[in-house]
Coordinates of C-alpha atoms in Angstrom, one line a residue:
M1 CA -0.1 -0.1 0.1
P2 CA 1.3 3.1 -0.8
T3 CA 2.0 5.6 2.4
A4 CA 2.1 8.6 0.3
G5 CA 0.4 10.3 -3.1
P6 CA -3.0 9.7 -4.6
L7 CA -5.7 7.9 -1.9
V8 CA -5.9 4.5 -4.3
D9 CA -7.3 1.0 -4.1
T10 CA -5.7 -2.6 -5.5
F11 CA -7.5 -2.4 -8.5
G12 CA -5.6 1.3 -9.4
R13 CA -9.1 4.0 -8.9
V14 CA -8.0 7.0 -7.4
H15 CA -10.4 8.7 -5.0
T16 CA -10.7 12.7 -4.7
D17 CA -14.3 12.8 -3.8
L18 CA -15.1 13.2 0.3
R19 CA -18.7 12.7 0.9
I20 CA -18.7 13.5 4.1
S21 CA -22.2 12.5 7.2
L22 CA -22.4 15.2 9.1
T23 CA -25.9 13.6 10.8
D24 CA -28.3 10.6 10.5
R25 CA -31.3 12.6 12.0
C26 CA -33.7 13.9 8.8
N27 CA -37.3 16.0 9.1
L28 CA -38.9 13.4 6.6
R29 CA -39.5 10.2 6.4
C30 CA -39.9 8.9 3.3
T31 CA -41.0 5.1 2.7
Y32 CA -38.1 4.2 0.4
C33 CA -35.7 5.4 3.2
M34 CA -36.6 4.6 7.1
P35 CA -40.2 4.2 9.3
A36 CA -42.1 6.0 10.0
E37 CA -41.4 6.7 13.7
G38 CA -37.8 7.2 12.4
L39 CA -34.9 5.3 13.5
D40 CA -32.3 5.0 17.0
W41 CA -30.4 7.6 15.9
I42 CA -26.8 8.5 16.8
P43 CA -26.2 9.3 20.0
S44 CA -24.6 12.8 20.1
S45 CA -21.2 12.2 21.6
H46 CA -20.3 10.1 19.6
L47 CA -21.0 12.7 16.0
L48 CA -18.0 14.4 15.2
G49 CA -17.4 18.1 16.5
D50 CA -16.9 21.1 14.1
D51 CA -12.3 20.7 14.7
E52 CA -12.3 17.3 14.5
L53 CA -14.6 17.5 10.8
I54 CA -12.0 20.2 9.6
R55 CA -9.2 17.9 11.1
L56 CA -10.7 15.2 9.0
M57 CA -10.7 17.3 6.0
D58 CA -7.7 18.9 6.1
I59 CA -6.1 16.1 6.1
G60 CA -7.8 14.7 3.4
V61 CA -7.0 17.6 1.2
T62 CA -3.0 18.7 1.8
R63 CA -2.1 14.3 2.1
L64 CA -4.7 12.5 0.3
G65 CA -5.6 14.7 -2.7
I66 CA -9.1 14.8 -1.9
T67 CA -11.2 17.9 -4.2
D68 CA -14.5 17.7 -3.6
I69 CA -16.0 17.5 -0.6
R70 CA -19.8 17.1 -0.8
F71 CA -21.7 17.1 2.6
T72 CA -25.0 15.0 3.5
G73 CA -27.0 13.2 5.7
G74 CA -29.8 12.3 6.7
E75 CA -30.2 16.0 6.6
P76 CA -27.5 17.8 6.8
L77 CA -29.5 21.6 7.4
L78 CA -30.8 19.9 10.3
A79 CA -26.6 20.1 11.7
R80 CA -26.4 23.3 13.4
H81 CA -22.6 23.8 13.0
L82 CA -23.0 23.4 8.9
E83 CA -22.4 26.6 8.3
R84 CA -19.2 26.9 10.0
V85 CA -17.8 23.3 8.1
V86 CA -19.0 24.3 5.2
A87 CA -16.3 27.5 5.9
G88 CA -13.5 24.9 7.1
A89 CA -13.5 23.1 3.8
A90 CA -13.7 26.5 2.2
A91 CA -10.4 28.0 4.0
L92 CA -8.6 24.4 2.9
R93 CA -5.8 24.9 0.5
P94 CA -5.5 23.9 -2.3
R95 CA -9.5 24.6 -2.6
P96 CA -11.5 22.1 -2.1
E97 CA -15.1 22.0 -4.2
I98 CA -18.2 21.9 -2.2
A99 CA -21.4 21.2 -2.7
L100 CA -24.0 19.3 -1.0
T101 CA -26.9 16.9 -0.3
T102 CA -30.0 17.6 0.8
N103 CA -33.9 17.5 0.7
G104 CA -34.5 21.6 0.8
L105 CA -36.0 22.1 3.9
G106 CA -35.2 24.8 6.2
L107 CA -32.7 26.1 3.0
A108 CA -35.2 29.1 1.9
R109 CA -33.8 30.6 5.1
R110 CA -30.1 29.6 5.0
A111 CA -29.3 29.6 1.5
G112 CA -27.6 32.6 0.8
A113 CA -25.5 32.0 4.4
L114 CA -24.3 28.6 2.8
V115 CA -23.0 30.9 0.2
A116 CA -21.5 33.3 2.1
A117 CA -19.2 30.2 3.6
G118 CA -18.3 29.1 0.8
L119 CA -20.8 26.4 -0.4
D120 CA -20.3 26.6 -4.4
R121 CA -23.8 23.8 -5.2
I122 CA -26.7 21.6 -4.3
N123 CA -28.3 18.6 -5.2
V124 CA -32.3 18.7 -3.3
S125 CA -33.3 15.5 -3.3
L126 CA -37.2 15.7 -5.5
D127 CA -39.0 13.1 -6.2
T128 CA -42.6 14.7 -7.2
V129 CA -44.2 17.9 -8.0
D130 CA -47.6 16.5 -7.2
R131 CA -47.9 17.9 -3.4
A132 CA -49.9 14.8 -2.4
H133 CA -48.3 12.4 -3.7
F134 CA -45.5 14.2 -2.0
A135 CA -47.0 13.6 1.0
E136 CA -47.1 10.6 1.1
I137 CA -44.1 9.6 0.4
T138 CA -42.5 11.7 2.8
R139 CA -45.1 11.4 5.5
R140 CA -45.7 14.8 5.8
D141 CA -46.9 18.1 3.4
R142 CA -43.4 20.3 2.9
L143 CA -43.3 20.3 -1.1
P144 CA -43.8 24.4 -1.0
D145 CA -40.7 24.6 1.9
V146 CA -39.1 22.2 -0.8
L147 CA -39.4 24.5 -3.9
A148 CA -38.8 27.4 -1.7
G149 CA -35.2 26.4 -1.5
L150 CA -34.9 25.9 -4.6
D151 CA -36.0 29.3 -5.5
A152 CA -33.3 30.4 -2.9
A153 CA -30.5 28.4 -3.9
A154 CA -30.9 30.0 -7.0
Q155 CA -30.8 33.7 -5.9
A156 CA -28.1 33.0 -3.3
G157 CA -26.2 31.9 -6.3
M158 CA -25.8 27.8 -6.2
A159 CA -25.0 25.9 -9.4
P160 CA -25.3 23.7 -11.1
I161 CA -28.5 22.9 -9.3
K162 CA -29.5 19.5 -9.7
V163 CA -32.5 17.9 -8.6
N164 CA -32.2 14.1 -6.6
A165 CA -35.4 12.0 -7.4
V166 CA -35.2 7.8 -5.7
L167 CA -37.0 5.6 -8.5
D168 CA -39.4 4.1 -5.8
P169 CA -42.1 2.1 -6.6
K170 CA -44.7 4.2 -6.0
I171 CA -43.3 7.2 -9.0
T172 CA -45.1 6.6 -11.9
G173 CA -43.5 8.0 -15.1
E174 CA -45.9 11.0 -15.1
D175 CA -44.0 12.3 -11.9
I176 CA -40.9 12.0 -13.8
V177 CA -42.6 13.1 -16.6
N178 CA -43.7 16.8 -14.6
L179 CA -40.8 16.7 -12.6
L180 CA -38.6 16.7 -15.6
R181 CA -40.7 19.7 -17.3
F182 CA -40.2 21.7 -13.8
C183 CA -36.5 21.0 -13.9
L184 CA -36.2 22.2 -17.2
Q185 CA -38.2 25.5 -16.4
H186 CA -36.0 26.9 -13.6
G187 CA -33.2 25.5 -14.6
Y188 CA -32.3 22.6 -12.8
Q189 CA -30.6 19.9 -13.9
L190 CA -32.9 15.8 -12.8
R191 CA -31.4 12.9 -12.2
V192 CA -33.2 10.2 -11.6
I193 CA -31.9 7.6 -8.7
E194 CA -32.3 3.7 -8.9
M195 CA -33.7 2.6 -5.9
M196 CA -31.1 0.7 -4.2
P197 CA -31.1 -1.9 -1.1
L198 CA -29.8 0.7 1.8
D199 CA -33.4 0.9 2.8
A200 CA -33.9 0.8 7.2
D201 CA -36.5 -1.7 6.5
H202 CA -34.7 -4.6 4.2
A203 CA -37.2 -3.8 2.1
W204 CA -35.9 -3.2 -1.4
N205 CA -37.2 -5.3 -4.6
R206 CA -35.1 -5.1 -7.5
D207 CA -37.9 -6.0 -9.1
A208 CA -40.9 -3.4 -7.7
G209 CA -41.3 0.1 -9.8
L210 CA -40.4 1.3 -12.6
S211 CA -37.2 -0.1 -14.6
V212 CA -34.6 2.6 -16.2
D213 CA -35.6 1.2 -19.5
R214 CA -39.1 1.6 -19.1
L215 CA -38.5 5.4 -17.6
L216 CA -36.2 6.1 -21.0
E217 CA -38.9 4.9 -23.2
T218 CA -41.5 7.4 -20.6
V219 CA -39.4 9.8 -20.8
R220 CA -38.6 9.9 -25.1
A221 CA -42.1 9.7 -25.3
R222 CA -42.9 13.9 -24.0
F223 CA -38.6 14.8 -24.7
A224 CA -36.6 14.4 -26.9
L225 CA -33.5 13.1 -26.0
R226 CA -30.2 12.6 -26.7
P227 CA -26.5 11.3 -25.8
D228 CA -24.8 13.6 -24.1
P229 CA -21.0 13.2 -26.3
R230 CA -18.6 15.0 -23.3
P231 CA -16.6 11.6 -21.5
R232 CA -19.0 10.7 -18.0
G233 CA -15.5 9.9 -16.3
S234 CA -16.0 9.4 -12.4
A235 CA -19.2 10.8 -13.0
P236 CA -22.6 8.5 -11.7
A237 CA -25.3 9.5 -14.1
E238 CA -25.9 8.6 -17.9
V239 CA -26.9 12.4 -18.6
W240 CA -29.2 12.6 -21.9
L241 CA -29.1 15.7 -23.3
V242 CA -32.6 17.6 -23.9
D243 CA -33.7 20.3 -26.4
E244 CA -36.0 22.6 -26.8
G245 CA -39.6 21.9 -26.3
A246 CA -43.0 23.4 -27.3
D247 CA -43.1 24.7 -23.8
T248 CA -39.2 24.0 -22.5
P249 CA -35.7 25.5 -23.0
A250 CA -32.8 23.3 -23.0
G251 CA -31.3 21.4 -20.7
S252 CA -30.0 17.5 -19.3
F253 CA -31.4 14.8 -17.5
G254 CA -29.0 11.9 -16.3
I255 CA -29.9 8.5 -15.0
I256 CA -27.8 7.1 -11.7
A257 CA -28.4 3.1 -12.5
S258 CA -26.1 1.4 -10.0
V259 CA -28.1 -1.3 -9.6
S260 CA -29.0 -1.8 -13.6
R261 CA -25.7 -0.4 -15.3
P262 CA -23.2 -0.3 -12.2
F263 CA -20.2 1.8 -12.7
C264 CA -17.9 0.5 -9.9
G265 CA -14.7 0.6 -11.4
D266 CA -15.1 4.5 -12.4
C267 CA -16.1 4.9 -8.7
D268 CA -13.5 8.4 -6.7
R269 CA -15.3 8.2 -3.7
T270 CA -14.5 7.6 0.4
R271 CA -17.6 8.4 2.8
L272 CA -17.1 9.5 5.7
T273 CA -19.6 8.6 8.8
A274 CA -21.0 11.0 11.0
D275 CA -19.6 9.2 14.0
G276 CA -16.6 9.5 12.4
Q277 CA -15.9 6.0 10.3
I278 CA -14.4 5.6 7.2
R279 CA -16.4 3.3 4.7
N280 CA -14.7 2.5 1.1
C281 CA -18.2 1.9 -0.6
L282 CA -22.1 2.6 0.2
F283 CA -22.3 -1.7 0.3
A284 CA -18.9 -1.6 2.3
T285 CA -19.5 -4.0 5.7
E286 CA -16.9 -3.2 7.3
E287 CA -15.9 0.4 8.1
S288 CA -12.5 2.2 9.9
D289 CA -12.7 4.1 12.8
L290 CA -11.2 7.5 12.6
R291 CA -13.1 9.1 15.8
A292 CA -11.2 7.4 18.1
L293 CA -7.5 7.9 15.9
L294 CA -8.9 11.3 17.0
R295 CA -9.5 10.8 20.5
N296 CA -7.0 8.7 21.7
G297 CA -4.6 11.6 20.2
S298 CA -3.5 10.1 17.5
D299 CA -1.2 12.3 15.1
D300 CA -2.2 13.0 11.7
D301 CA 0.4 10.5 9.9
T302 CA -1.5 7.4 12.0
I303 CA -4.9 8.4 10.9
E304 CA -4.1 9.9 6.8
Q305 CA -2.5 5.9 7.3
A306 CA -5.7 4.9 8.2
W307 CA -7.7 6.0 6.0
R308 CA -5.2 5.0 3.3
A309 CA -5.4 1.4 4.5
A310 CA -9.4 1.4 4.1
M311 CA -9.7 2.4 1.0
W312 CA -6.9 0.5 -0.2
T313 CA -9.1 -2.6 0.5
K314 CA -12.3 -1.2 -1.5
K315 CA -14.1 -4.4 -3.3
A316 CA -13.9 -4.3 -6.5
G317 CA -17.9 -4.4 -6.6
H318 CA -20.8 -3.3 -4.9
G319 CA -21.6 -7.0 -5.0
I320 CA -25.8 -6.4 -5.4
N321 CA -25.9 -8.8 -8.6
D322 CA -24.1 -11.2 -6.5
P323 CA -26.0 -14.3 -5.5
D324 CA -24.5 -13.8 -1.9
F325 CA -24.5 -10.5 -1.7
I326 CA -25.3 -9.1 1.7
Q327 CA -27.4 -5.5 2.5
P328 CA -25.5 -3.3 4.6
D329 CA -26.7 -3.4 8.5
R330 CA -26.6 0.6 8.2
P331 CA -29.5 2.1 6.5
M332 CA -28.2 5.8 4.0
S333 CA -29.5 8.2 6.7
A334 CA -27.1 6.4 8.6
I335 CA -24.2 6.2 6.1
G336 CA -24.9 9.7 4.5
G337 CA -25.3 10.0 0.3

């Protein structure tokens, strides 16, 4: 294992994208993610503090070659220290690209402060623009708040603004068509995400709901699509360019098909959970404890080498389609997106 240089694994993949979960808590209860009553949250004493997060980001950027940092959850807007850790990331040199994935609740109040702290771009989770359907999926009647958050992000100058829609069994082709029209009209970039086996109830069924092929067929019936000719690189989305229509400007539409069209061979992500564990894959069954090293007085060299060792053993792929696949014990809300 290399002890210096890029953060690599045994397959030669270089990991430059750090996903940091700030909390496992969420103020929605999406049916494909967690039960209506919520989950047993990580104890507050186990969560990383501001200084611990900033120290790990510094090690990632200055020693491991991290160029992109994305804050996730749970719902990261529930983390009161969000602006401080964004500012901490923006102060690093070389400065990383800083992004946020959020459900948008409360974003209208904080978009300006987040941009002032250094946030560059944002992804907002939104599965439908039908208010009743939104309430059914999330168990909360909060669609107007999400739309207000999107508008505030645009007014604050965040770009690009992406909308993430999970292809849950409750989502219909009409939901996606209307959501794509909404995104094109507002200048947002829609990314439809294939549902993955990371639900707290372990009720995932690969055959439930719209398939990617059926989804594309439905979208093509309403919009003129062309494959994006630009190299995809390590980006998870297969992007299609959408031609101008009668009531929509031109734009783009992407599909993230982690299950049916995996892109593990180009993965460049390393993940830090809210309680300080490094995961080398969303579907990893093992974690490496950096929180313990932080709190027992370990120096930066020790933490760096532990992080390198965690990524060095990354598997070739997530294994979802293997007959012996085992879903991780942690749900998505505890891992971070």
